[in-house]
mmCIF file of C-alpha atoms and ligand atoms in Angstrom:
data_model
loop_
_atom_site.group_PDB
_atom_site.id
_atom_site.type_symbol
_atom_site.label_atom_id
_atom_site.label_comp_id
_atom_site.label_asym_id
_atom_site.label_seq_id
_atom_site.Cartn_x
_atom_site.Cartn_y
_atom_site.Cartn_z
ATOM 1 C CA MET A 1 10.602 -0.974 13.366
ATOM 2 C CA SER A 2 11.585 2.029 11.240
ATOM 3 C CA GLN A 3 8.999 4.390 9.803
ATOM 4 C CA GLU A 4 10.070 3.443 6.285
ATOM 5 C CA HIS A 5 9.714 -0.291 6.944
ATOM 6 C CA ARG A 6 6.295 0.403 8.389
ATOM 7 C CA GLN A 7 5.032 2.093 5.202
ATOM 8 C CA LYS A 8 5.766 -1.056 3.235
ATOM 9 C CA SER A 9 4.387 -3.553 5.720
ATOM 10 C CA GLY A 10 1.050 -5.347 5.537
ATOM 11 C CA PHE A 11 -2.211 -4.113 7.016
ATOM 12 C CA GLU A 12 -2.089 -6.349 10.087
ATOM 13 C CA THR A 13 1.487 -5.284 10.854
ATOM 14 C CA ARG A 14 0.582 -1.623 10.552
ATOM 15 C CA ALA A 15 -2.476 -2.144 12.755
ATOM 16 C CA ILE A 16 -0.225 -3.409 15.529
ATOM 17 C CA HIS A 17 2.896 -1.275 15.121
ATOM 18 C CA ALA A 18 2.150 1.987 13.311
ATOM 19 C CA GLY A 19 2.011 5.205 15.300
ATOM 20 C CA TYR A 20 4.147 4.198 18.251
ATOM 21 C CA GLU A 21 7.683 3.150 19.143
ATOM 22 C CA PRO A 22 8.176 1.378 22.486
ATOM 23 C CA ASP A 23 8.628 4.072 25.132
ATOM 24 C CA PRO A 24 12.324 5.100 25.216
ATOM 25 C CA THR A 25 12.530 5.292 29.011
ATOM 26 C CA THR A 26 10.589 2.184 30.048
ATOM 27 C CA GLY A 27 10.225 0.120 26.878
ATOM 28 C CA ALA A 28 6.424 0.018 27.342
ATOM 29 C CA VAL A 29 5.119 -1.719 24.230
ATOM 30 C CA ILE A 30 1.713 -0.060 24.502
ATOM 31 C CA PRO A 31 1.256 3.727 24.465
ATOM 32 C CA PRO A 32 0.742 4.873 28.065
ATOM 33 C CA ILE A 33 -2.436 6.785 28.943
ATOM 34 C CA TYR A 34 -0.957 10.265 29.266
ATOM 35 C CA ALA A 35 -3.486 11.687 31.707
ATOM 36 C CA THR A 36 -2.065 15.180 31.593
ATOM 37 C CA SER A 37 -3.492 18.454 30.350
ATOM 38 C CA THR A 38 -0.203 20.347 30.184
ATOM 39 C CA TYR A 39 3.553 19.774 29.770
ATOM 40 C CA LYS A 40 6.646 21.233 31.430
ATOM 41 C CA GLN A 41 8.557 23.469 29.044
ATOM 42 C CA ASP A 42 12.347 23.641 29.018
ATOM 43 C CA GLY A 43 12.460 27.426 29.014
ATOM 44 C CA VAL A 44 9.726 29.544 27.418
ATOM 45 C CA GLY A 45 8.616 27.833 24.208
ATOM 46 C CA GLY A 46 11.030 24.927 24.800
ATOM 47 C CA LEU A 47 8.550 22.136 24.099
ATOM 48 C CA ARG A 48 9.511 18.479 24.498
ATOM 49 C CA GLY A 49 8.399 16.685 21.348
ATOM 50 C CA GLY A 50 6.027 19.524 20.427
ATOM 51 C CA TYR A 51 3.668 18.963 23.369
ATOM 52 C CA GLU A 52 2.339 22.072 25.097
ATOM 53 C CA TYR A 53 -1.345 21.499 25.967
ATOM 54 C CA SER A 54 -3.494 18.388 25.471
ATOM 55 C CA ARG A 55 -6.192 19.988 23.330
ATOM 56 C CA SER A 56 -3.432 20.657 20.791
ATOM 57 C CA ALA A 57 -1.676 17.304 21.183
ATOM 58 C CA ASN A 58 -1.374 14.422 23.634
ATOM 59 C CA PRO A 59 0.979 11.466 23.117
ATOM 60 C CA THR A 60 -1.770 8.848 23.552
ATOM 61 C CA ARG A 61 -3.748 10.627 20.848
ATOM 62 C CA THR A 62 -0.668 11.040 18.623
ATOM 63 C CA ALA A 63 -0.195 7.247 18.660
ATOM 64 C CA LEU A 64 -3.834 6.646 17.688
ATOM 65 C CA GLU A 65 -3.702 9.267 14.932
ATOM 66 C CA GLY A 66 -0.553 7.711 13.495
ATOM 67 C CA ALA A 67 -2.120 4.268 13.499
ATOM 68 C CA ILE A 68 -5.306 5.287 11.748
ATOM 69 C CA ALA A 69 -3.434 7.337 9.129
ATOM 70 C CA ALA A 70 -1.260 4.292 8.383
ATOM 71 C CA LEU A 71 -4.298 2.015 7.997
ATOM 72 C CA GLU A 72 -5.964 4.397 5.541
ATOM 73 C CA GLU A 73 -2.640 5.107 3.797
ATOM 74 C CA GLY A 74 -3.186 8.830 4.345
ATOM 75 C CA GLU A 75 -0.927 11.810 4.880
ATOM 76 C CA ARG A 76 -2.288 12.515 8.366
ATOM 77 C CA GLY A 77 -4.901 11.272 10.788
ATOM 78 C CA PHE A 78 -6.907 13.280 13.326
ATOM 79 C CA ALA A 79 -8.892 11.899 16.241
ATOM 80 C CA PHE A 80 -12.089 13.453 17.596
ATOM 81 C CA SER A 81 -14.450 12.960 20.499
ATOM 82 C CA SER A 82 -17.106 11.415 18.201
ATOM 83 C CA GLY A 83 -17.757 10.730 14.540
ATOM 84 C CA LEU A 84 -20.060 13.728 14.384
ATOM 85 C CA ALA A 85 -17.424 15.970 15.978
ATOM 86 C CA ALA A 86 -15.053 14.852 13.201
ATOM 87 C CA GLU A 87 -17.709 15.659 10.592
ATOM 88 C CA ASP A 88 -18.490 19.082 12.053
ATOM 89 C CA THR A 89 -14.808 19.966 12.191
ATOM 90 C CA LEU A 90 -14.345 18.885 8.576
ATOM 91 C CA LEU A 91 -17.311 20.943 7.360
ATOM 92 C CA ARG A 92 -16.024 24.077 9.002
ATOM 93 C CA ALA A 93 -12.446 23.451 7.895
ATOM 94 C CA LEU A 94 -13.397 23.061 4.222
ATOM 95 C CA CYS A 95 -16.629 25.044 3.739
ATOM 96 C CA ARG A 96 -17.803 28.609 4.212
ATOM 97 C CA PRO A 97 -21.352 30.004 4.411
ATOM 98 C CA GLY A 98 -22.738 30.070 0.856
ATOM 99 C CA ASP A 99 -21.083 26.785 -0.124
ATOM 100 C CA HIS A 100 -22.920 23.618 -1.095
ATOM 101 C CA ALA A 101 -22.399 19.883 -0.514
ATOM 102 C CA VAL A 102 -23.810 16.771 -2.161
ATOM 103 C CA ILE A 103 -24.760 14.133 0.409
ATOM 104 C CA PRO A 104 -26.067 10.540 0.150
ATOM 105 C CA ASP A 105 -29.840 10.235 -0.165
ATOM 106 C CA ASP A 106 -29.674 7.584 2.551
ATOM 107 C CA ALA A 107 -27.012 9.150 4.747
ATOM 108 C CA TYR A 108 -26.533 8.063 8.338
ATOM 109 C CA GLY A 109 -29.306 9.886 10.232
ATOM 110 C CA GLY A 110 -26.920 11.864 12.433
ATOM 111 C CA THR A 111 -24.930 13.032 9.416
ATOM 112 C CA PHE A 112 -28.128 14.211 7.732
ATOM 113 C CA ARG A 113 -29.191 16.006 10.916
ATOM 114 C CA LEU A 114 -25.794 17.737 11.108
ATOM 115 C CA PHE A 115 -26.111 18.964 7.524
ATOM 116 C CA ASP A 116 -29.797 19.828 7.723
ATOM 117 C CA LYS A 117 -30.209 21.276 11.206
ATOM 118 C CA VAL A 118 -26.761 22.622 12.034
ATOM 119 C CA ALA A 119 -24.983 23.407 8.756
ATOM 120 C CA VAL A 120 -28.018 24.878 6.946
ATOM 121 C CA PRO A 121 -28.633 27.596 9.580
ATOM 122 C CA TRP A 122 -24.895 28.289 9.437
ATOM 123 C CA GLY A 123 -25.163 28.853 5.656
ATOM 124 C CA LEU A 124 -24.130 25.587 3.981
ATOM 125 C CA THR A 125 -26.715 24.094 1.625
ATOM 126 C CA HIS A 126 -26.896 20.471 0.523
ATOM 127 C CA SER A 127 -28.562 18.217 -2.048
ATOM 128 C CA PRO A 128 -29.158 14.513 -1.582
ATOM 129 C CA ALA A 129 -28.156 12.124 -4.391
ATOM 130 C CA PRO A 130 -27.978 8.323 -4.537
ATOM 131 C CA VAL A 131 -24.324 7.260 -4.217
ATOM 132 C CA ASP A 132 -24.834 4.463 -6.733
ATOM 133 C CA ASP A 133 -25.979 6.840 -9.494
ATOM 134 C CA LEU A 134 -23.029 8.745 -10.998
ATOM 135 C CA ASP A 135 -25.239 10.861 -13.261
ATOM 136 C CA ALA A 136 -27.384 11.947 -10.339
ATOM 137 C CA VAL A 137 -24.299 12.919 -8.334
ATOM 138 C CA ARG A 138 -22.876 14.814 -11.329
ATOM 139 C CA ALA A 139 -26.180 16.641 -11.812
ATOM 140 C CA ALA A 140 -26.303 17.611 -8.117
ATOM 141 C CA ILE A 141 -22.896 19.317 -8.271
ATOM 142 C CA ARG A 142 -22.997 23.094 -8.755
ATOM 143 C CA PRO A 143 -19.583 23.967 -10.182
ATOM 144 C CA GLY A 144 -17.842 26.634 -8.148
ATOM 145 C CA VAL A 145 -20.366 26.359 -5.288
ATOM 146 C CA THR A 146 -20.216 22.671 -4.381
ATOM 147 C CA LYS A 147 -17.158 22.159 -2.209
ATOM 148 C CA LEU A 148 -17.785 18.597 -1.070
ATOM 149 C CA VAL A 149 -19.230 15.422 -2.478
ATOM 150 C CA TRP A 150 -19.873 13.409 0.652
ATOM 151 C CA ILE A 151 -20.581 9.702 0.379
ATOM 152 C CA GLU A 152 -20.902 6.607 2.488
ATOM 153 C CA THR A 153 -20.250 3.208 0.953
ATOM 154 C CA PRO A 154 -21.831 0.918 1.959
ATOM 155 C CA THR A 155 -24.551 3.365 3.030
ATOM 156 C CA ASN A 156 -26.499 3.141 6.238
ATOM 157 C CA PRO A 157 -28.967 1.400 6.386
ATOM 158 C CA MET A 158 -29.667 0.593 2.705
ATOM 159 C CA LEU A 159 -26.099 -0.654 2.026
ATOM 160 C CA SER A 160 -25.892 1.007 -1.395
ATOM 161 C CA ILE A 161 -22.457 0.920 -2.967
ATOM 162 C CA GLY A 162 -20.795 4.000 -4.456
ATOM 163 C CA ASP A 163 -17.951 3.555 -6.938
ATOM 164 C CA ILE A 164 -15.252 5.537 -5.107
ATOM 165 C CA GLU A 165 -12.879 5.853 -8.055
ATOM 166 C CA ALA A 166 -15.608 7.063 -10.416
ATOM 167 C CA LEU A 167 -17.127 9.400 -7.803
ATOM 168 C CA ALA A 168 -13.708 10.929 -7.115
ATOM 169 C CA ALA A 169 -13.418 11.737 -10.820
ATOM 170 C CA VAL A 170 -16.928 13.247 -10.899
ATOM 171 C CA ALA A 171 -16.249 15.338 -7.768
ATOM 172 C CA HIS A 172 -12.899 16.574 -9.054
ATOM 173 C CA GLU A 173 -14.356 17.458 -12.478
ATOM 174 C CA GLY A 174 -16.870 19.652 -10.655
ATOM 175 C CA GLY A 175 -14.154 21.280 -8.524
ATOM 176 C CA ALA A 176 -15.205 19.504 -5.320
ATOM 177 C CA LEU A 177 -13.432 17.180 -2.911
ATOM 178 C CA LEU A 178 -14.653 13.636 -2.321
ATOM 179 C CA VAL A 179 -15.264 12.765 1.326
ATOM 180 C CA VAL A 180 -15.909 9.095 2.128
ATOM 181 C CA ASP A 181 -17.474 8.009 5.404
ATOM 182 C CA ASN A 182 -15.693 4.655 5.695
ATOM 183 C CA THR A 183 -17.337 3.620 8.970
ATOM 184 C CA PHE A 184 -19.235 0.623 7.578
ATOM 185 C CA ALA A 185 -16.346 -0.915 5.670
ATOM 186 C CA SER A 186 -13.484 -0.020 8.050
ATOM 187 C CA PRO A 187 -9.999 0.504 6.612
ATOM 188 C CA TYR A 188 -9.485 -3.268 6.569
ATOM 189 C CA LEU A 189 -12.063 -3.760 3.822
ATOM 190 C CA GLN A 190 -11.507 -0.582 1.808
ATOM 191 C CA GLN A 191 -9.079 2.342 1.637
ATOM 192 C CA PRO A 192 -10.842 5.219 -0.154
ATOM 193 C CA LEU A 193 -7.767 7.493 -0.304
ATOM 194 C CA THR A 194 -6.007 4.925 -2.497
ATOM 195 C CA LEU A 195 -8.989 5.105 -4.875
ATOM 196 C CA GLY A 196 -8.871 8.885 -5.265
ATOM 197 C CA ALA A 197 -10.923 10.168 -2.314
ATOM 198 C CA ASP A 198 -9.591 13.259 -0.525
ATOM 199 C CA VAL A 199 -10.829 12.704 3.030
ATOM 200 C CA VAL A 200 -11.929 9.631 4.980
ATOM 201 C CA VAL A 201 -14.327 9.999 7.894
ATOM 202 C CA HIS A 202 -14.790 7.411 10.629
ATOM 203 C CA SER A 203 -17.043 6.930 13.529
ATOM 204 C CA THR A 204 -14.368 4.962 15.403
ATOM 205 C CA THR A 205 -17.185 4.120 17.823
ATOM 206 C CA LYS A 206 -18.013 1.311 15.384
ATOM 207 C CA TYR A 207 -15.622 -1.244 13.824
ATOM 208 C CA VAL A 208 -12.378 0.621 14.487
ATOM 209 C CA GLY A 209 -12.940 0.653 18.273
ATOM 210 C CA GLY A 210 -14.924 -2.531 17.865
ATOM 211 C CA HIS A 211 -15.949 -3.272 21.451
ATOM 212 C CA SER A 212 -18.855 -0.875 22.061
ATOM 213 C CA ASP A 213 -16.977 0.718 24.929
ATOM 214 C CA VAL A 214 -15.939 4.094 23.534
ATOM 215 C CA VAL A 215 -17.325 6.883 21.339
ATOM 216 C CA GLY A 216 -14.890 8.519 18.913
ATOM 217 C CA GLY A 217 -14.267 9.799 15.427
ATOM 218 C CA ALA A 218 -11.417 10.272 12.990
ATOM 219 C CA LEU A 219 -10.486 12.050 9.784
ATOM 220 C CA VAL A 220 -7.692 10.927 7.478
ATOM 221 C CA VAL A 221 -6.552 13.164 4.629
ATOM 222 C CA ARG A 222 -4.163 12.601 1.766
ATOM 223 C CA ASP A 223 -3.111 16.162 1.060
ATOM 224 C CA GLN A 224 -0.875 18.428 3.135
ATOM 225 C CA GLU A 225 -2.999 21.528 2.497
ATOM 226 C CA VAL A 226 -6.196 19.838 3.716
ATOM 227 C CA ALA A 227 -4.219 18.413 6.649
ATOM 228 C CA GLU A 228 -3.231 21.903 7.730
ATOM 229 C CA LYS A 229 -6.808 23.190 7.628
ATOM 230 C CA VAL A 230 -8.152 20.185 9.523
ATOM 231 C CA GLY A 231 -5.311 20.334 12.063
ATOM 232 C CA PHE A 232 -5.972 24.022 12.695
ATOM 233 C CA HIS A 233 -9.693 23.426 13.196
ATOM 234 C CA GLN A 234 -9.164 20.357 15.382
ATOM 235 C CA ASN A 235 -7.286 22.558 17.826
ATOM 236 C CA ALA A 236 -9.366 25.696 17.334
ATOM 237 C CA MET A 237 -12.715 23.910 17.743
ATOM 238 C CA GLY A 238 -11.452 21.545 20.425
ATOM 239 C CA ALA A 239 -13.638 18.436 19.963
ATOM 240 C CA VAL A 240 -10.763 16.101 20.840
ATOM 241 C CA PRO A 241 -10.917 12.731 22.600
ATOM 242 C CA GLY A 242 -9.305 12.275 25.990
ATOM 243 C CA PRO A 243 -6.331 9.955 26.479
ATOM 244 C CA PHE A 244 -8.431 7.136 27.976
ATOM 245 C CA ASP A 245 -10.698 7.111 24.918
ATOM 246 C CA CYS A 246 -7.669 7.201 22.605
ATOM 247 C CA PHE A 247 -6.184 4.224 24.437
ATOM 248 C CA LEU A 248 -9.356 2.156 24.026
ATOM 249 C CA THR A 249 -9.755 3.019 20.351
ATOM 250 C CA HIS A 250 -6.110 2.235 19.627
ATOM 251 C CA ARG A 251 -6.415 -1.067 21.462
ATOM 252 C CA GLY A 252 -9.351 -1.935 19.219
ATOM 253 C CA ILE A 253 -7.334 -1.231 16.077
ATOM 254 C CA LYS A 254 -4.833 -3.975 16.849
ATOM 255 C CA THR A 255 -7.429 -6.708 16.288
ATOM 256 C CA LEU A 256 -9.358 -4.980 13.502
ATOM 257 C CA ALA A 257 -8.259 -7.411 10.790
ATOM 258 C CA VAL A 258 -9.163 -10.597 12.662
ATOM 259 C CA ARG A 259 -12.432 -9.158 13.900
ATOM 260 C CA MET A 260 -13.456 -7.981 10.437
ATOM 261 C CA ASP A 261 -12.765 -11.370 8.902
ATOM 262 C CA ARG A 262 -15.024 -13.031 11.451
ATOM 263 C CA HIS A 263 -17.711 -10.341 11.033
ATOM 264 C CA CYS A 264 -17.630 -11.081 7.278
ATOM 265 C CA ASP A 265 -17.684 -14.887 7.724
ATOM 266 C CA ASN A 266 -20.700 -14.657 10.013
ATOM 267 C CA ALA A 267 -22.544 -12.080 7.907
ATOM 268 C CA GLU A 268 -22.177 -14.236 4.781
ATOM 269 C CA ARG A 269 -23.769 -17.180 6.602
ATOM 270 C CA VAL A 270 -26.558 -15.044 8.094
ATOM 271 C CA ALA A 271 -27.308 -13.460 4.697
ATOM 272 C CA ASP A 272 -27.624 -16.933 3.148
ATOM 273 C CA PHE A 273 -29.979 -18.024 5.908
ATOM 274 C CA LEU A 274 -32.183 -14.940 5.546
ATOM 275 C CA THR A 275 -32.337 -15.267 1.756
ATOM 276 C CA SER A 276 -34.131 -18.588 2.049
ATOM 277 C CA HIS A 277 -36.522 -17.604 4.870
ATOM 278 C CA PRO A 278 -40.213 -17.272 3.845
ATOM 279 C CA LYS A 279 -40.909 -14.293 6.161
ATOM 280 C CA VAL A 280 -37.998 -12.333 4.754
ATOM 281 C CA GLY A 281 -38.364 -10.249 1.594
ATOM 282 C CA THR A 282 -35.332 -8.544 0.104
ATOM 283 C CA VAL A 283 -32.041 -9.241 1.848
ATOM 284 C CA ILE A 284 -29.653 -6.343 1.367
ATOM 285 C CA TYR A 285 -26.010 -7.421 1.601
ATOM 286 C CA PRO A 286 -23.315 -6.324 -0.877
ATOM 287 C CA GLY A 287 -21.902 -9.856 -0.877
ATOM 288 C CA LEU A 288 -25.033 -11.267 -2.532
ATOM 289 C CA GLU A 289 -24.938 -11.457 -6.318
ATOM 290 C CA THR A 290 -28.459 -10.025 -6.346
ATOM 291 C CA HIS A 291 -27.196 -6.776 -4.777
ATOM 292 C CA PRO A 292 -27.057 -4.051 -7.464
ATOM 293 C CA GLY A 293 -23.679 -2.852 -6.177
ATOM 294 C CA HIS A 294 -22.128 -6.319 -5.907
ATOM 295 C CA GLU A 295 -19.632 -5.891 -8.735
ATOM 296 C CA VAL A 296 -18.398 -2.499 -7.608
ATOM 297 C CA ALA A 297 -18.143 -3.786 -4.035
ATOM 298 C CA GLN A 298 -16.130 -6.762 -5.246
ATOM 299 C CA ARG A 299 -13.747 -4.404 -7.018
ATOM 300 C CA GLN A 300 -13.151 -1.931 -4.206
ATOM 301 C CA MET A 301 -13.697 -3.964 -1.020
ATOM 302 C CA LYS A 302 -11.667 -6.873 0.300
ATOM 303 C CA ARG A 303 -14.857 -8.521 1.588
ATOM 304 C CA PHE A 304 -18.423 -7.339 2.150
ATOM 305 C CA GLY A 305 -18.617 -6.434 5.819
ATOM 306 C CA GLY A 306 -20.781 -7.317 8.787
ATOM 307 C CA MET A 307 -23.894 -5.223 8.130
ATOM 308 C CA ILE A 308 -27.086 -6.710 6.698
ATOM 309 C CA SER A 309 -30.506 -5.120 6.210
ATOM 310 C CA PHE A 310 -33.634 -7.039 5.341
ATOM 311 C CA ARG A 311 -37.318 -6.382 4.775
ATOM 312 C CA CYS A 312 -40.084 -8.355 6.471
ATOM 313 C CA THR A 313 -42.803 -9.665 4.168
ATOM 314 C CA ASP A 314 -45.429 -8.995 6.870
ATOM 315 C CA GLY A 315 -44.647 -5.275 7.184
ATOM 316 C CA GLU A 316 -43.639 -2.924 9.988
ATOM 317 C CA ALA A 317 -45.339 -4.807 12.834
ATOM 318 C CA ALA A 318 -43.420 -7.956 11.883
ATOM 319 C CA ALA A 319 -40.146 -6.014 11.690
ATOM 320 C CA LEU A 320 -40.701 -4.595 15.171
ATOM 321 C CA LYS A 321 -41.561 -8.051 16.522
ATOM 322 C CA VAL A 322 -38.354 -9.608 15.149
ATOM 323 C CA CYS A 323 -36.329 -6.865 16.842
ATOM 324 C CA GLU A 324 -38.094 -7.449 20.138
ATOM 325 C CA ARG A 325 -37.892 -11.256 20.054
ATOM 326 C CA ALA A 326 -34.214 -11.585 19.222
ATOM 327 C CA GLU A 327 -32.117 -12.582 22.212
ATOM 328 C CA VAL A 328 -28.539 -13.171 21.093
ATOM 329 C CA PHE A 329 -28.899 -10.141 18.831
ATOM 330 C CA THR A 330 -29.228 -7.289 21.323
ATOM 331 C CA LEU A 331 -31.828 -4.654 20.494
ATOM 332 C CA GLY A 332 -29.856 -1.449 20.245
ATOM 333 C CA GLU A 333 -28.457 1.338 18.116
ATOM 334 C CA SER A 334 -24.855 1.468 16.936
ATOM 335 C CA LEU A 335 -22.918 -1.237 15.128
ATOM 336 C CA GLY A 336 -19.495 -2.698 14.587
ATOM 337 C CA GLY A 337 -18.929 -4.173 18.048
ATOM 338 C CA VAL A 338 -18.055 -7.789 18.771
ATOM 339 C CA GLU A 339 -21.650 -8.404 19.911
ATOM 340 C CA SER A 340 -24.494 -8.729 17.414
ATOM 341 C CA LEU A 341 -27.072 -5.951 17.391
ATOM 342 C CA ILE A 342 -30.515 -5.692 15.812
ATOM 343 C CA GLU A 343 -32.537 -2.549 15.246
ATOM 344 C CA HIS A 344 -35.453 -0.962 13.427
ATOM 345 C CA PRO A 345 -33.910 1.982 11.500
ATOM 346 C CA GLY A 346 -37.254 3.719 10.869
ATOM 347 C CA ARG A 347 -37.993 4.092 14.595
ATOM 348 C CA MET A 348 -34.438 4.136 15.936
ATOM 349 C CA THR A 349 -31.232 5.248 14.151
ATOM 350 C CA HIS A 350 -33.076 6.933 11.305
ATOM 351 C CA ALA A 351 -36.021 8.467 13.160
ATOM 352 C CA SER A 352 -34.475 11.883 12.434
ATOM 353 C CA VAL A 353 -35.024 11.459 8.662
ATOM 354 C CA ALA A 354 -38.722 10.496 8.914
ATOM 355 C CA GLY A 355 -40.801 12.615 6.551
ATOM 356 C CA THR A 356 -37.785 13.644 4.418
ATOM 357 C CA ASP A 357 -36.457 12.260 1.110
ATOM 358 C CA LEU A 358 -34.170 10.072 3.199
ATOM 359 C CA GLU A 359 -36.971 8.145 4.960
ATOM 360 C CA VAL A 360 -36.254 4.402 5.201
ATOM 361 C CA PRO A 361 -38.805 1.578 4.662
ATOM 362 C CA ALA A 362 -40.902 0.775 7.737
ATOM 363 C CA ASP A 363 -40.486 -3.003 7.258
ATOM 364 C CA LEU A 364 -36.686 -2.771 7.356
ATOM 365 C CA VAL A 365 -34.543 -4.473 10.010
ATOM 366 C CA ARG A 366 -30.816 -3.810 10.297
ATOM 367 C CA LEU A 367 -28.315 -6.276 11.720
ATOM 368 C CA SER A 368 -24.796 -5.660 12.893
ATOM 369 C CA VAL A 369 -23.516 -9.214 12.786
ATOM 370 C CA GLY A 370 -21.054 -9.815 15.612
ATOM 371 C CA ILE A 371 -18.400 -12.428 16.135
ATOM 372 C CA GLU A 372 -20.357 -14.888 18.304
ATOM 373 C CA SER A 373 -20.838 -18.525 17.149
ATOM 374 C CA VAL A 374 -22.670 -18.174 13.871
ATOM 375 C CA ASP A 375 -24.971 -21.128 14.573
ATOM 376 C CA ASP A 376 -26.293 -19.305 17.635
ATOM 377 C CA LEU A 377 -26.905 -16.189 15.561
ATOM 378 C CA ILE A 378 -28.859 -18.101 12.935
ATOM 379 C CA ALA A 379 -30.873 -20.027 15.543
ATOM 380 C CA ASP A 380 -31.739 -16.739 17.232
ATOM 381 C CA LEU A 381 -33.024 -15.164 14.009
ATOM 382 C CA GLU A 382 -34.938 -18.343 13.238
ATOM 383 C CA GLN A 383 -36.839 -18.200 16.548
ATOM 384 C CA ALA A 384 -37.377 -14.442 16.261
ATOM 385 C CA LEU A 385 -38.844 -14.754 12.749
ATOM 386 C CA ASP A 386 -41.162 -17.711 13.477
HETATM 387 C C1 PLP B 401 -22.315 6.253 13.965
HETATM 388 C C2 PLP B 401 -22.024 6.854 12.658
HETATM 389 C C3 PLP B 401 -21.605 8.183 12.543
HETATM 390 C C4 PLP B 401 -21.536 9.126 13.735
HETATM 391 O O1 PLP B 401 -20.548 8.777 14.623
HETATM 392 P P1 PLP B 401 -20.646 9.019 16.234
HETATM 393 O O2 PLP B 401 -19.384 8.411 16.719
HETATM 394 O O3 PLP B 401 -21.889 8.343 16.706
HETATM 395 O O4 PLP B 401 -20.716 10.494 16.421
HETATM 396 C C5 PLP B 401 -21.286 8.651 11.293
HETATM 397 N N1 PLP B 401 -21.387 7.868 10.192
HETATM 398 C C6 PLP B 401 -21.796 6.592 10.271
HETATM 399 C C7 PLP B 401 -21.876 5.777 9.020
HETATM 400 C C8 PLP B 401 -22.131 6.041 11.487
HETATM 401 O O5 PLP B 401 -22.551 4.774 11.551
#
């Protein structure tokens, strides 16, 4: 399939074909795992296909990067050894000591830790703002100093919704770029670059990989100038994934659309169940009409995703008990895999924000709804809550 044809094809077609042509010598339909660190040169500087050393480029990684760029409709994609490695590389590619960033007031705990404990000592300051409050984000921008407005939507774990199009306008007015961590939605449900964002960040560990068997990250950019800076730093900083990891992540991408649809089907049913349960207080799911971001989510997302948070009416002890009693839902961190996971953000994924403005409620439980039989998932929550 030609590159041009590919640009015009549907999401599912791109997920399966973009980034790779069947191998010219063998016809292999899947990108081989190029387990090589270096490449024979045809005379000094005579590179075959631009490959000289696998930190700079590796064909298995090139295929993955092409696929993810096509899914996000970006200019270029870059793969990293983890989501946080992608974030760190982006910060150093686009910011200098003395610069400032606006970050979500309920950012993923690891993102907050990167900003607060790594970037601050390096010289980058930050201010938290709620992603669903445009005025607060505008007020947090310091024109000329703020280089990035960084958002997640939906956020983790409070599932707040930021209006990407409006936030891009606010960021650009203030002379900043809009970075969207699209991990929770995945490119199947939302493509921030098409709504005006400048950079998309992924922890491909989650939905993109989708099988809880590999850690990885990605950046997709829509502008050639940003692409050059990120590309330079990817090579200069060196936090790249190996070919085996690239293979697994790329394999996950091929089924992203069908997995996401089932994640959404199941999450909708689980959210309905939780809403009517007496031991459950607020159910936080962007697909519910009661969610304050429901309308914006409906506008910018294809569906509402597989993540649900809920509060237990009997407090923290009850929340911990539900996590411990669930059986089909595995107690564990992470999200986005085919298996359902349950966790207590306050003590687990978000322990690093305890005592800060980003602290999460102690009675909160977060679910990553998997693609098992939904009746089993509901029965499991029912027994865990009783
Ligand atoms: C997991 C996660 C990250 C960090 O990615 P790693 O692959 O764990 O380094 C960043 N953002 C969000 C929203 C995440 O869920």
